[in-house]
Amino acid sequence: MKPALIVHGGAWDIPEELTDACKNGCQRALAAGWSTLSRGGHALDAIEAAIIVLEDDPVFDAGYGSHLNLDGRVECDAIVMNGATLHAGAVSTLHGMKNPIRVARAILENCPHMMLVAEGAERFAREQGIALCNPEDLISETEREAWLKCRLDKHAAEHHRGHEQGTVGAVAIDQNGNLFAATSTGGTCCKLPGRVGDSPLIGCGCYADSEAGGVSCTGYGEAIMKIVMAKTAVDFLRQSVVCVDSPHGASCEPSSAQLAAREAVHLLAKRTHATGGLILLDRHGNPGFAFNTPRMAYGYVALDGNFVTAV
Ligand code: GLY
């Protein structure tokens, strides 16, 4: 089949002056993933390559440039999921890890468990030959300044919107039909140490099922968890999409990737009054995306092979 790839750099109130940087980041992530997929490579290699580009880019909230927690430390979460086996590898509250997606992949491939956190995840990473870095090396000046402001605000949690930035994600299908989805994040600014958001939780920040499609979410984790948004979107793909507002849940339109994405975000707004977004590929590789934030950074490879990016 024809390979497919979609990426995102988060749904938030992206200021005008950052739109080019966000677009460029998505473009480079697509290029990294597509160089593998277009040569017949595996979707897992492609998705890891795409996420590493996004984690390394300080304009996004993942890896280097992540938001800082209340103690002023970077604490990262990541997940990657295999749509064929429904197996996932996830990590949470990682310190000193430049590319958390690499640890998530190592868990997916080499661990009897699906999720490791904190010291246990760091020990597993070392055993897998993935080096830790100095945690200070993950802190960007922009984020240190944002943290200083956030820390002075006693109601930082309620005002998290002012400190939002983009979680990153990707979904890929290779020529053999292997489908993978992945999400990586530094979480919310001034989060309590030990806080786990939606991103590394299977079904919340990420889900993949080769029978339906793959999803990566972005937005306010505490709300996304309430509606298990990634799995909900995959279920919308699997069935004909149910209109959230239609009487007695009657079917609206025949299922389509774009409709499933919109309905999942619609449900987020309706049931939690929160903001967020998602990207997805249906099992045929059709892209879908939706958000109810002012902007979302995303990109996908169109049918003609051109990269489409938008903010
Ligand atoms: N969606 C990222 C987080 O809330 O952690």
PDB file of C-alpha atoms and ligand atoms in Angstrom:
ATOM      1  CA  MET A   1       0.000   0.000   0.000  1.00  0.00           C
ATOM      2  CA  LYS A   2       0.995   3.642  -0.270  1.00  0.00           C
ATOM      3  CA  PRO A   3       2.801   4.862   2.881  1.00  0.00           C
ATOM      4  CA  ALA A   4       1.309   7.746   4.851  1.00  0.00           C
ATOM      5  CA  LEU A   5       2.578  10.140   7.516  1.00  0.00           C
ATOM      6  CA  ILE A   6       1.078  12.916   9.622  1.00  0.00           C
ATOM      7  CA  VAL A   7       2.742  14.912  12.443  1.00  0.00           C
ATOM      8  CA  HIS A   8       1.777  17.631  14.915  1.00  0.00           C
ATOM      9  CA  GLY A   9       3.590  20.134  17.087  1.00  0.00           C
ATOM     10  CA  GLY A  10       0.721  20.886  19.441  1.00  0.00           C
ATOM     11  CA  ALA A  11      -2.567  22.748  19.584  1.00  0.00           C
ATOM     12  CA  TRP A  12      -2.334  26.008  21.521  1.00  0.00           C
ATOM     13  CA  ASP A  13      -2.423  29.764  21.152  1.00  0.00           C
ATOM     14  CA  ILE A  14       0.670  29.857  18.933  1.00  0.00           C
ATOM     15  CA  PRO A  15       1.785  33.489  18.624  1.00  0.00           C
ATOM     16  CA  GLU A  16       2.259  34.908  15.134  1.00  0.00           C
ATOM     17  CA  GLU A  17       6.027  35.211  15.590  1.00  0.00           C
ATOM     18  CA  LEU A  18       6.348  31.430  16.210  1.00  0.00           C
ATOM     19  CA  THR A  19       4.243  30.210  13.293  1.00  0.00           C
ATOM     20  CA  ASP A  20       7.169  29.911  10.869  1.00  0.00           C
ATOM     21  CA  ALA A  21       9.286  28.028  13.400  1.00  0.00           C
ATOM     22  CA  CYS A  22       6.402  25.626  14.112  1.00  0.00           C
ATOM     23  CA  LYS A  23       5.795  25.050  10.389  1.00  0.00           C
ATOM     24  CA  ASN A  24       9.499  24.477   9.757  1.00  0.00           C
ATOM     25  CA  GLY A  25       9.623  21.989  12.622  1.00  0.00           C
ATOM     26  CA  CYS A  26       6.723  20.012  11.151  1.00  0.00           C
ATOM     27  CA  GLN A  27       8.306  20.151   7.689  1.00  0.00           C
ATOM     28  CA  ARG A  28      11.607  18.748   9.010  1.00  0.00           C
ATOM     29  CA  ALA A  29       9.781  16.039  10.961  1.00  0.00           C
ATOM     30  CA  LEU A  30       7.911  14.992   7.812  1.00  0.00           C
ATOM     31  CA  ALA A  31      11.187  14.941   5.865  1.00  0.00           C
ATOM     32  CA  ALA A  32      12.835  12.734   8.512  1.00  0.00           C
ATOM     33  CA  GLY A  33       9.957  10.236   8.587  1.00  0.00           C
ATOM     34  CA  TRP A  34       9.298  10.277   4.853  1.00  0.00           C
ATOM     35  CA  SER A  35      12.913   9.550   3.936  1.00  0.00           C
ATOM     36  CA  THR A  36      12.355   6.146   5.591  1.00  0.00           C
ATOM     37  CA  LEU A  37       8.805   5.479   4.372  1.00  0.00           C
ATOM     38  CA  SER A  38       9.399   6.520   0.764  1.00  0.00           C
ATOM     39  CA  ARG A  39      12.284   4.041   0.507  1.00  0.00           C
ATOM     40  CA  GLY A  40      10.160   1.137   1.754  1.00  0.00           C
ATOM     41  CA  GLY A  41      11.309   1.467   5.384  1.00  0.00           C
ATOM     42  CA  HIS A  42       9.377   0.509   8.500  1.00  0.00           C
ATOM     43  CA  ALA A  43       6.721   2.759  10.047  1.00  0.00           C
ATOM     44  CA  LEU A  44       8.313   2.423  13.510  1.00  0.00           C
ATOM     45  CA  ASP A  45      11.644   3.776  12.243  1.00  0.00           C
ATOM     46  CA  ALA A  46       9.835   6.586  10.434  1.00  0.00           C
ATOM     47  CA  ILE A  47       7.760   7.632  13.406  1.00  0.00           C
ATOM     48  CA  GLU A  48      10.765   7.595  15.746  1.00  0.00           C
ATOM     49  CA  ALA A  49      12.767   9.735  13.312  1.00  0.00           C
ATOM     50  CA  ALA A  50       9.913  12.252  13.010  1.00  0.00           C
ATOM     51  CA  ILE A  51       9.383  12.512  16.768  1.00  0.00           C
ATOM     52  CA  ILE A  52      13.118  12.949  17.453  1.00  0.00           C
ATOM     53  CA  VAL A  53      13.146  16.007  15.163  1.00  0.00           C
ATOM     54  CA  LEU A  54      10.201  17.486  17.086  1.00  0.00           C
ATOM     55  CA  GLU A  55      11.722  16.628  20.503  1.00  0.00           C
ATOM     56  CA  ASP A  56      14.992  18.315  19.539  1.00  0.00           C
ATOM     57  CA  ASP A  57      13.242  21.525  18.438  1.00  0.00           C
ATOM     58  CA  PRO A  58      12.809  23.944  21.379  1.00  0.00           C
ATOM     59  CA  VAL A  59       9.731  25.538  19.824  1.00  0.00           C
ATOM     60  CA  PHE A  60       7.792  22.418  20.869  1.00  0.00           C
ATOM     61  CA  ASP A  61       6.996  21.117  24.360  1.00  0.00           C
ATOM     62  CA  ALA A  62       8.903  17.825  24.245  1.00  0.00           C
ATOM     63  CA  GLY A  63      12.511  16.821  24.875  1.00  0.00           C
ATOM     64  CA  TYR A  64      14.739  19.932  24.775  1.00  0.00           C
ATOM     65  CA  GLY A  65      12.627  23.030  25.472  1.00  0.00           C
ATOM     66  CA  SER A  66       9.956  21.184  27.485  1.00  0.00           C
ATOM     67  CA  HIS A  67       7.928  23.084  30.040  1.00  0.00           C
ATOM     68  CA  LEU A  68       9.390  22.967  33.539  1.00  0.00           C
ATOM     69  CA  ASN A  69       7.557  21.458  36.485  1.00  0.00           C
ATOM     70  CA  LEU A  70       6.979  23.348  39.739  1.00  0.00           C
ATOM     71  CA  ASP A  71      10.513  22.457  40.901  1.00  0.00           C
ATOM     72  CA  GLY A  72      12.011  23.874  37.691  1.00  0.00           C
ATOM     73  CA  ARG A  73      12.846  20.470  36.196  1.00  0.00           C
ATOM     74  CA  VAL A  74      12.027  18.925  32.820  1.00  0.00           C
ATOM     75  CA  GLU A  75       9.884  15.813  33.324  1.00  0.00           C
ATOM     76  CA  CYS A  76       8.943  14.065  30.077  1.00  0.00           C
ATOM     77  CA  ASP A  77       6.322  11.536  28.959  1.00  0.00           C
ATOM     78  CA  ALA A  78       6.179   9.564  25.687  1.00  0.00           C
ATOM     79  CA  ILE A  79       4.409   6.612  24.068  1.00  0.00           C
ATOM     80  CA  VAL A  80       4.544   4.646  20.847  1.00  0.00           C
ATOM     81  CA  MET A  81       1.871   2.099  19.871  1.00  0.00           C
ATOM     82  CA  ASN A  82       1.767  -0.703  17.315  1.00  0.00           C
ATOM     83  CA  GLY A  83      -1.611  -0.929  15.541  1.00  0.00           C
ATOM     84  CA  ALA A  84      -1.178  -4.584  14.562  1.00  0.00           C
ATOM     85  CA  THR A  85      -0.536  -5.991  18.052  1.00  0.00           C
ATOM     86  CA  LEU A  86      -2.114  -3.192  20.163  1.00  0.00           C
ATOM     87  CA  HIS A  87       1.172  -3.281  22.084  1.00  0.00           C
ATOM     88  CA  ALA A  88       2.531   0.024  23.407  1.00  0.00           C
ATOM     89  CA  GLY A  89       5.739   1.245  24.978  1.00  0.00           C
ATOM     90  CA  ALA A  90       5.302   4.228  27.297  1.00  0.00           C
ATOM     91  CA  VAL A  91       7.415   6.257  29.717  1.00  0.00           C
ATOM     92  CA  SER A  92       6.524   8.943  32.198  1.00  0.00           C
ATOM     93  CA  THR A  93       8.282  11.450  34.496  1.00  0.00           C
ATOM     94  CA  LEU A  94      11.655  10.920  32.822  1.00  0.00           C
ATOM     95  CA  HIS A  95      14.484  13.271  33.785  1.00  0.00           C
ATOM     96  CA  GLY A  96      17.641  13.787  31.776  1.00  0.00           C
ATOM     97  CA  MET A  97      16.422  12.071  28.632  1.00  0.00           C
ATOM     98  CA  LYS A  98      16.987  13.986  25.400  1.00  0.00           C
ATOM     99  CA  ASN A  99      14.692  11.779  23.320  1.00  0.00           C
ATOM    100  CA  PRO A 100      12.053  10.059  25.457  1.00  0.00           C
ATOM    101  CA  ILE A 101      10.586   8.414  22.325  1.00  0.00           C
ATOM    102  CA  ARG A 102      13.708   6.240  22.136  1.00  0.00           C
ATOM    103  CA  VAL A 103      12.980   4.840  25.584  1.00  0.00           C
ATOM    104  CA  ALA A 104       9.308   4.315  24.666  1.00  0.00           C
ATOM    105  CA  ARG A 105      10.425   2.342  21.603  1.00  0.00           C
ATOM    106  CA  ALA A 106      12.853   0.255  23.662  1.00  0.00           C
ATOM    107  CA  ILE A 107       9.988  -0.606  26.038  1.00  0.00           C
ATOM    108  CA  LEU A 108       7.762  -1.514  23.086  1.00  0.00           C
ATOM    109  CA  GLU A 109      10.407  -3.816  21.660  1.00  0.00           C
ATOM    110  CA  ASN A 110      12.341  -5.172  24.638  1.00  0.00           C
ATOM    111  CA  CYS A 111      10.275  -4.983  27.815  1.00  0.00           C
ATOM    112  CA  PRO A 112       7.628  -7.340  29.239  1.00  0.00           C
ATOM    113  CA  HIS A 113       5.701  -4.281  30.506  1.00  0.00           C
ATOM    114  CA  MET A 114       4.016  -1.502  28.557  1.00  0.00           C
ATOM    115  CA  MET A 115       4.874   1.477  30.785  1.00  0.00           C
ATOM    116  CA  LEU A 116       7.773   2.450  33.050  1.00  0.00           C
ATOM    117  CA  VAL A 117       8.113   5.643  35.084  1.00  0.00           C
ATOM    118  CA  ALA A 118      10.788   7.783  36.745  1.00  0.00           C
ATOM    119  CA  GLU A 119      13.871   5.965  38.137  1.00  0.00           C
ATOM    120  CA  GLY A 120      12.720   2.593  36.793  1.00  0.00           C
ATOM    121  CA  ALA A 121      12.387   3.990  33.284  1.00  0.00           C
ATOM    122  CA  GLU A 122      15.762   5.704  33.549  1.00  0.00           C
ATOM    123  CA  ARG A 123      17.416   2.480  34.733  1.00  0.00           C
ATOM    124  CA  PHE A 124      15.791   0.550  31.861  1.00  0.00           C
ATOM    125  CA  ALA A 125      17.016   3.183  29.391  1.00  0.00           C
ATOM    126  CA  ARG A 126      20.591   2.835  30.646  1.00  0.00           C
ATOM    127  CA  GLU A 127      20.362  -0.972  30.407  1.00  0.00           C
ATOM    128  CA  GLN A 128      19.207  -0.552  26.799  1.00  0.00           C
ATOM    129  CA  GLY A 129      22.255   1.581  26.029  1.00  0.00           C
ATOM    130  CA  ILE A 130      20.297   4.848  25.856  1.00  0.00           C
ATOM    131  CA  ALA A 131      22.424   7.460  27.582  1.00  0.00           C
ATOM    132  CA  LEU A 132      20.940  10.007  29.946  1.00  0.00           C
ATOM    133  CA  CYS A 133      22.006  13.643  29.705  1.00  0.00           C
ATOM    134  CA  ASN A 134      22.450  16.390  32.267  1.00  0.00           C
ATOM    135  CA  PRO A 135      18.823  17.407  33.084  1.00  0.00           C
ATOM    136  CA  GLU A 136      19.908  21.063  32.874  1.00  0.00           C
ATOM    137  CA  ASP A 137      20.747  20.537  29.188  1.00  0.00           C
ATOM    138  CA  LEU A 138      17.034  20.117  28.428  1.00  0.00           C
ATOM    139  CA  ILE A 139      16.120  23.560  29.775  1.00  0.00           C
ATOM    140  CA  SER A 140      15.772  26.377  27.249  1.00  0.00           C
ATOM    141  CA  GLU A 141      16.056  30.010  28.321  1.00  0.00           C
ATOM    142  CA  THR A 142      12.491  30.690  27.096  1.00  0.00           C
ATOM    143  CA  GLU A 143      11.126  27.962  29.312  1.00  0.00           C
ATOM    144  CA  ARG A 144      13.147  29.065  32.333  1.00  0.00           C
ATOM    145  CA  GLU A 145      11.627  32.541  31.961  1.00  0.00           C
ATOM    146  CA  ALA A 146       8.102  31.113  31.541  1.00  0.00           C
ATOM    147  CA  TRP A 147       8.631  29.009  34.683  1.00  0.00           C
ATOM    148  CA  LEU A 148       9.772  32.016  36.712  1.00  0.00           C
ATOM    149  CA  LYS A 149       6.548  33.854  35.777  1.00  0.00           C
ATOM    150  CA  CYS A 150       4.377  30.797  36.302  1.00  0.00           C
ATOM    151  CA  ARG A 151       5.900  30.125  39.742  1.00  0.00           C
ATOM    152  CA  LEU A 152       4.984  33.604  40.942  1.00  0.00           C
ATOM    153  CA  ASP A 153       1.366  33.012  39.977  1.00  0.00           C
ATOM    154  CA  LYS A 154      -0.340  31.158  42.839  1.00  0.00           C
ATOM    155  CA  HIS A 155      -3.063  30.075  40.421  1.00  0.00           C
ATOM    156  CA  ALA A 156      -0.749  28.758  37.745  1.00  0.00           C
ATOM    157  CA  ALA A 157      -2.750  25.570  37.332  1.00  0.00           C
ATOM    158  CA  GLU A 158      -5.968  27.438  36.562  1.00  0.00           C
ATOM    159  CA  HIS A 159      -4.130  29.804  34.259  1.00  0.00           C
ATOM    160  CA  HIS A 160      -2.255  27.066  32.429  1.00  0.00           C
ATOM    161  CA  ARG A 161      -3.513  28.396  29.105  1.00  0.00           C
ATOM    162  CA  GLY A 162      -1.069  31.265  29.280  1.00  0.00           C
ATOM    163  CA  HIS A 163       1.756  28.771  29.520  1.00  0.00           C
ATOM    164  CA  GLU A 164       0.644  26.206  27.005  1.00  0.00           C
ATOM    165  CA  GLN A 165       2.877  24.922  24.298  1.00  0.00           C
ATOM    166  CA  GLY A 166       2.831  22.029  21.937  1.00  0.00           C
ATOM    167  CA  THR A 167       3.028  18.365  22.747  1.00  0.00           C
ATOM    168  CA  VAL A 168       4.261  16.549  19.626  1.00  0.00           C
ATOM    169  CA  GLY A 169       2.982  13.483  17.814  1.00  0.00           C
ATOM    170  CA  ALA A 170       3.010  11.421  14.649  1.00  0.00           C
ATOM    171  CA  VAL A 171       1.146   8.593  12.931  1.00  0.00           C
ATOM    172  CA  ALA A 172       2.709   6.515  10.152  1.00  0.00           C
ATOM    173  CA  ILE A 173       1.753   3.637   7.862  1.00  0.00           C
ATOM    174  CA  ASP A 174       4.407   1.917   5.759  1.00  0.00           C
ATOM    175  CA  GLN A 175       4.087   0.109   2.439  1.00  0.00           C
ATOM    176  CA  ASN A 176       3.461  -3.183   4.231  1.00  0.00           C
ATOM    177  CA  GLY A 177       0.545  -1.700   6.162  1.00  0.00           C
ATOM    178  CA  ASN A 178       2.333  -1.436   9.523  1.00  0.00           C
ATOM    179  CA  LEU A 179       0.590   1.335  11.484  1.00  0.00           C
ATOM    180  CA  PHE A 180       2.189   3.134  14.449  1.00  0.00           C
ATOM    181  CA  ALA A 181       1.181   6.209  16.472  1.00  0.00           C
ATOM    182  CA  ALA A 182       3.356   8.156  18.929  1.00  0.00           C
ATOM    183  CA  THR A 183       3.160  11.145  21.281  1.00  0.00           C
ATOM    184  CA  SER A 184       5.840  12.937  23.333  1.00  0.00           C
ATOM    185  CA  THR A 185       5.562  15.853  25.759  1.00  0.00           C
ATOM    186  CA  GLY A 186       7.053  17.830  28.608  1.00  0.00           C
ATOM    187  CA  GLY A 187       3.523  18.254  29.980  1.00  0.00           C
ATOM    188  CA  THR A 188       2.141  21.472  31.419  1.00  0.00           C
ATOM    189  CA  CYS A 189       4.138  24.378  32.833  1.00  0.00           C
ATOM    190  CA  CYS A 190       4.520  24.334  36.643  1.00  0.00           C
ATOM    191  CA  LYS A 191       2.857  20.936  36.893  1.00  0.00           C
ATOM    192  CA  LEU A 192       3.300  19.205  40.233  1.00  0.00           C
ATOM    193  CA  PRO A 193       6.324  16.904  40.215  1.00  0.00           C
ATOM    194  CA  GLY A 194       5.087  13.412  39.382  1.00  0.00           C
ATOM    195  CA  ARG A 195       2.072  14.642  37.399  1.00  0.00           C
ATOM    196  CA  VAL A 196       1.203  12.369  34.464  1.00  0.00           C
ATOM    197  CA  GLY A 197      -0.882  13.842  31.656  1.00  0.00           C
ATOM    198  CA  ASP A 198      -2.747  12.188  28.816  1.00  0.00           C
ATOM    199  CA  SER A 199       0.215  11.824  26.477  1.00  0.00           C
ATOM    200  CA  PRO A 200       1.800   8.528  27.656  1.00  0.00           C
ATOM    201  CA  LEU A 201      -1.522   6.890  28.542  1.00  0.00           C
ATOM    202  CA  ILE A 202      -2.740   4.344  26.033  1.00  0.00           C
ATOM    203  CA  GLY A 203      -6.076   5.478  24.595  1.00  0.00           C
ATOM    204  CA  CYS A 204      -5.759   9.019  25.971  1.00  0.00           C
ATOM    205  CA  GLY A 205      -2.827  10.757  24.227  1.00  0.00           C
ATOM    206  CA  CYS A 206      -2.256   8.036  21.642  1.00  0.00           C
ATOM    207  CA  TYR A 207      -3.906   4.973  20.147  1.00  0.00           C
ATOM    208  CA  ALA A 208      -3.367   2.753  17.123  1.00  0.00           C
ATOM    209  CA  ASP A 209      -5.407  -0.121  15.778  1.00  0.00           C
ATOM    210  CA  SER A 210      -4.645  -1.377  12.280  1.00  0.00           C
ATOM    211  CA  GLU A 211      -8.318  -2.285  11.855  1.00  0.00           C
ATOM    212  CA  ALA A 212      -9.334   1.378  12.159  1.00  0.00           C
ATOM    213  CA  GLY A 213      -6.452   3.903  12.335  1.00  0.00           C
ATOM    214  CA  GLY A 214      -3.972   5.731  14.558  1.00  0.00           C
ATOM    215  CA  VAL A 215      -4.275   8.942  16.602  1.00  0.00           C
ATOM    216  CA  SER A 216      -2.028  11.357  18.516  1.00  0.00           C
ATOM    217  CA  CYS A 217      -3.595  14.030  20.750  1.00  0.00           C
ATOM    218  CA  THR A 218      -2.500  17.399  22.106  1.00  0.00           C
ATOM    219  CA  GLY A 219      -4.062  19.791  24.600  1.00  0.00           C
ATOM    220  CA  TYR A 220      -5.008  19.890  28.240  1.00  0.00           C
ATOM    221  CA  GLY A 221      -4.200  16.410  29.534  1.00  0.00           C
ATOM    222  CA  GLU A 222      -6.580  16.378  32.490  1.00  0.00           C
ATOM    223  CA  ALA A 223      -9.488  16.889  30.065  1.00  0.00           C
ATOM    224  CA  ILE A 224      -8.259  14.586  27.284  1.00  0.00           C
ATOM    225  CA  MET A 225      -8.049  11.755  29.830  1.00  0.00           C
ATOM    226  CA  LYS A 226     -11.719  12.227  30.752  1.00  0.00           C
ATOM    227  CA  ILE A 227     -12.921  11.278  27.280  1.00  0.00           C
ATOM    228  CA  VAL A 228     -10.060   8.863  26.453  1.00  0.00           C
ATOM    229  CA  MET A 229      -9.738  10.960  23.344  1.00  0.00           C
ATOM    230  CA  ALA A 230      -7.375   8.930  21.142  1.00  0.00           C
ATOM    231  CA  LYS A 231      -9.352   5.708  21.561  1.00  0.00           C
ATOM    232  CA  THR A 232     -12.593   7.640  21.135  1.00  0.00           C
ATOM    233  CA  ALA A 233     -11.359   8.998  17.796  1.00  0.00           C
ATOM    234  CA  VAL A 234     -10.308   5.505  16.692  1.00  0.00           C
ATOM    235  CA  ASP A 235     -13.766   4.233  17.626  1.00  0.00           C
ATOM    236  CA  PHE A 236     -15.278   7.022  15.512  1.00  0.00           C
ATOM    237  CA  LEU A 237     -13.122   5.755  12.647  1.00  0.00           C
ATOM    238  CA  ARG A 238     -14.189   2.160  13.229  1.00  0.00           C
ATOM    239  CA  GLN A 239     -17.892   2.871  13.223  1.00  0.00           C
ATOM    240  CA  SER A 240     -19.784   5.364  11.218  1.00  0.00           C
ATOM    241  CA  VAL A 241     -19.143   8.584  13.112  1.00  0.00           C
ATOM    242  CA  VAL A 242     -21.818   9.430  15.642  1.00  0.00           C
ATOM    243  CA  CYS A 243     -22.689  13.117  15.801  1.00  0.00           C
ATOM    244  CA  VAL A 244     -22.260  14.258  19.383  1.00  0.00           C
ATOM    245  CA  ASP A 245     -25.233  16.593  19.200  1.00  0.00           C
ATOM    246  CA  SER A 246     -27.570  14.461  17.131  1.00  0.00           C
ATOM    247  CA  PRO A 247     -30.734  13.214  18.862  1.00  0.00           C
ATOM    248  CA  HIS A 248     -30.344   9.697  20.317  1.00  0.00           C
ATOM    249  CA  GLY A 249     -26.790   9.499  18.919  1.00  0.00           C
ATOM    250  CA  ALA A 250     -28.009   8.886  15.372  1.00  0.00           C
ATOM    251  CA  SER A 251     -25.367   8.498  12.689  1.00  0.00           C
ATOM    252  CA  CYS A 252     -24.522  11.669  10.803  1.00  0.00           C
ATOM    253  CA  GLU A 253     -22.296  11.056   7.788  1.00  0.00           C
ATOM    254  CA  PRO A 254     -20.409   8.037   6.558  1.00  0.00           C
ATOM    255  CA  SER A 255     -17.174   7.716   8.493  1.00  0.00           C
ATOM    256  CA  SER A 256     -14.240   9.682   7.217  1.00  0.00           C
ATOM    257  CA  ALA A 257     -10.892  10.579   8.748  1.00  0.00           C
ATOM    258  CA  GLN A 258     -11.704  14.265   8.943  1.00  0.00           C
ATOM    259  CA  LEU A 259     -15.139  13.725  10.422  1.00  0.00           C
ATOM    260  CA  ALA A 260     -13.778  11.380  13.104  1.00  0.00           C
ATOM    261  CA  ALA A 261     -11.143  13.958  14.098  1.00  0.00           C
ATOM    262  CA  ARG A 262     -13.733  16.737  14.308  1.00  0.00           C
ATOM    263  CA  GLU A 263     -16.194  14.691  16.319  1.00  0.00           C
ATOM    264  CA  ALA A 264     -13.535  13.728  18.891  1.00  0.00           C
ATOM    265  CA  VAL A 265     -12.552  17.376  19.442  1.00  0.00           C
ATOM    266  CA  HIS A 266     -16.220  18.330  19.505  1.00  0.00           C
ATOM    267  CA  LEU A 267     -16.758  15.783  22.272  1.00  0.00           C
ATOM    268  CA  LEU A 268     -13.765  17.201  24.206  1.00  0.00           C
ATOM    269  CA  ALA A 269     -15.310  20.667  24.105  1.00  0.00           C
ATOM    270  CA  LYS A 270     -18.815  19.466  24.865  1.00  0.00           C
ATOM    271  CA  ARG A 271     -18.032  17.147  27.783  1.00  0.00           C
ATOM    272  CA  THR A 272     -15.004  18.854  29.364  1.00  0.00           C
ATOM    273  CA  HIS A 273     -15.156  22.468  28.079  1.00  0.00           C
ATOM    274  CA  ALA A 274     -11.429  22.159  27.420  1.00  0.00           C
ATOM    275  CA  THR A 275      -9.205  22.765  24.444  1.00  0.00           C
ATOM    276  CA  GLY A 276      -7.039  20.461  22.400  1.00  0.00           C
ATOM    277  CA  GLY A 277      -6.556  18.811  19.070  1.00  0.00           C
ATOM    278  CA  LEU A 278      -5.513  15.630  17.344  1.00  0.00           C
ATOM    279  CA  ILE A 279      -4.101  14.166  14.178  1.00  0.00           C
ATOM    280  CA  LEU A 280      -4.987  10.779  12.734  1.00  0.00           C
ATOM    281  CA  LEU A 281      -4.606   8.422   9.808  1.00  0.00           C
ATOM    282  CA  ASP A 282      -7.386   6.001   9.015  1.00  0.00           C
ATOM    283  CA  ARG A 283      -6.381   2.434   8.131  1.00  0.00           C
ATOM    284  CA  HIS A 284      -6.132   3.393   4.448  1.00  0.00           C
ATOM    285  CA  GLY A 285      -3.758   6.265   5.219  1.00  0.00           C
ATOM    286  CA  ASN A 286      -6.244   9.130   4.845  1.00  0.00           C
ATOM    287  CA  PRO A 287      -5.244  12.050   7.120  1.00  0.00           C
ATOM    288  CA  GLY A 288      -7.553  13.848   9.539  1.00  0.00           C
ATOM    289  CA  PHE A 289      -6.905  16.680  11.980  1.00  0.00           C
ATOM    290  CA  ALA A 290      -8.964  18.959  14.216  1.00  0.00           C
ATOM    291  CA  PHE A 291      -8.460  21.441  17.059  1.00  0.00           C
ATOM    292  CA  ASN A 292     -10.478  23.970  19.040  1.00  0.00           C
ATOM    293  CA  THR A 293      -7.477  26.093  20.040  1.00  0.00           C
ATOM    294  CA  PRO A 294      -6.587  29.224  18.076  1.00  0.00           C
ATOM    295  CA  ARG A 295      -3.931  27.234  16.201  1.00  0.00           C
ATOM    296  CA  MET A 296      -2.371  23.808  15.808  1.00  0.00           C
ATOM    297  CA  ALA A 297       0.958  23.045  14.115  1.00  0.00           C
ATOM    298  CA  TYR A 298       0.626  20.009  11.842  1.00  0.00           C
ATOM    299  CA  GLY A 299       1.747  18.522   8.576  1.00  0.00           C
ATOM    300  CA  TYR A 300       1.093  15.495   6.398  1.00  0.00           C
ATOM    301  CA  VAL A 301       2.260  13.979   3.140  1.00  0.00           C
ATOM    302  CA  ALA A 302      -0.358  14.521   0.443  1.00  0.00           C
ATOM    303  CA  LEU A 303      -1.279  11.893  -2.168  1.00  0.00           C
ATOM    304  CA  ASP A 304       1.044  13.528  -4.712  1.00  0.00           C
ATOM    305  CA  GLY A 305       3.962  13.219  -2.241  1.00  0.00           C
ATOM    306  CA  ASN A 306       4.070  16.924  -1.416  1.00  0.00           C
ATOM    307  CA  PHE A 307       4.365  17.996   2.206  1.00  0.00           C
ATOM    308  CA  VAL A 308       1.430  20.031   3.496  1.00  0.00           C
ATOM    309  CA  THR A 309       2.178  22.010   6.674  1.00  0.00           C
ATOM    310  CA  ALA A 310       0.000  24.512   8.478  1.00  0.00           C
ATOM    311  CA  VAL A 311      -0.249  26.460  11.704  1.00  0.00           C
TER     312      VAL A 311
HETATM  313  N1  GLY B   1      -1.190  17.010  26.549  1.00  0.00           N
HETATM  314  C1  GLY B   1      -0.031  17.155  27.324  1.00  0.00           C
HETATM  315  C2  GLY B   1      -0.252  17.149  28.766  1.00  0.00           C
HETATM  316  O1  GLY B   1      -1.241  17.649  29.258  1.00  0.00           O
HETATM  317  O2  GLY B   1       0.579  16.647  29.447  1.00  0.00           O
END
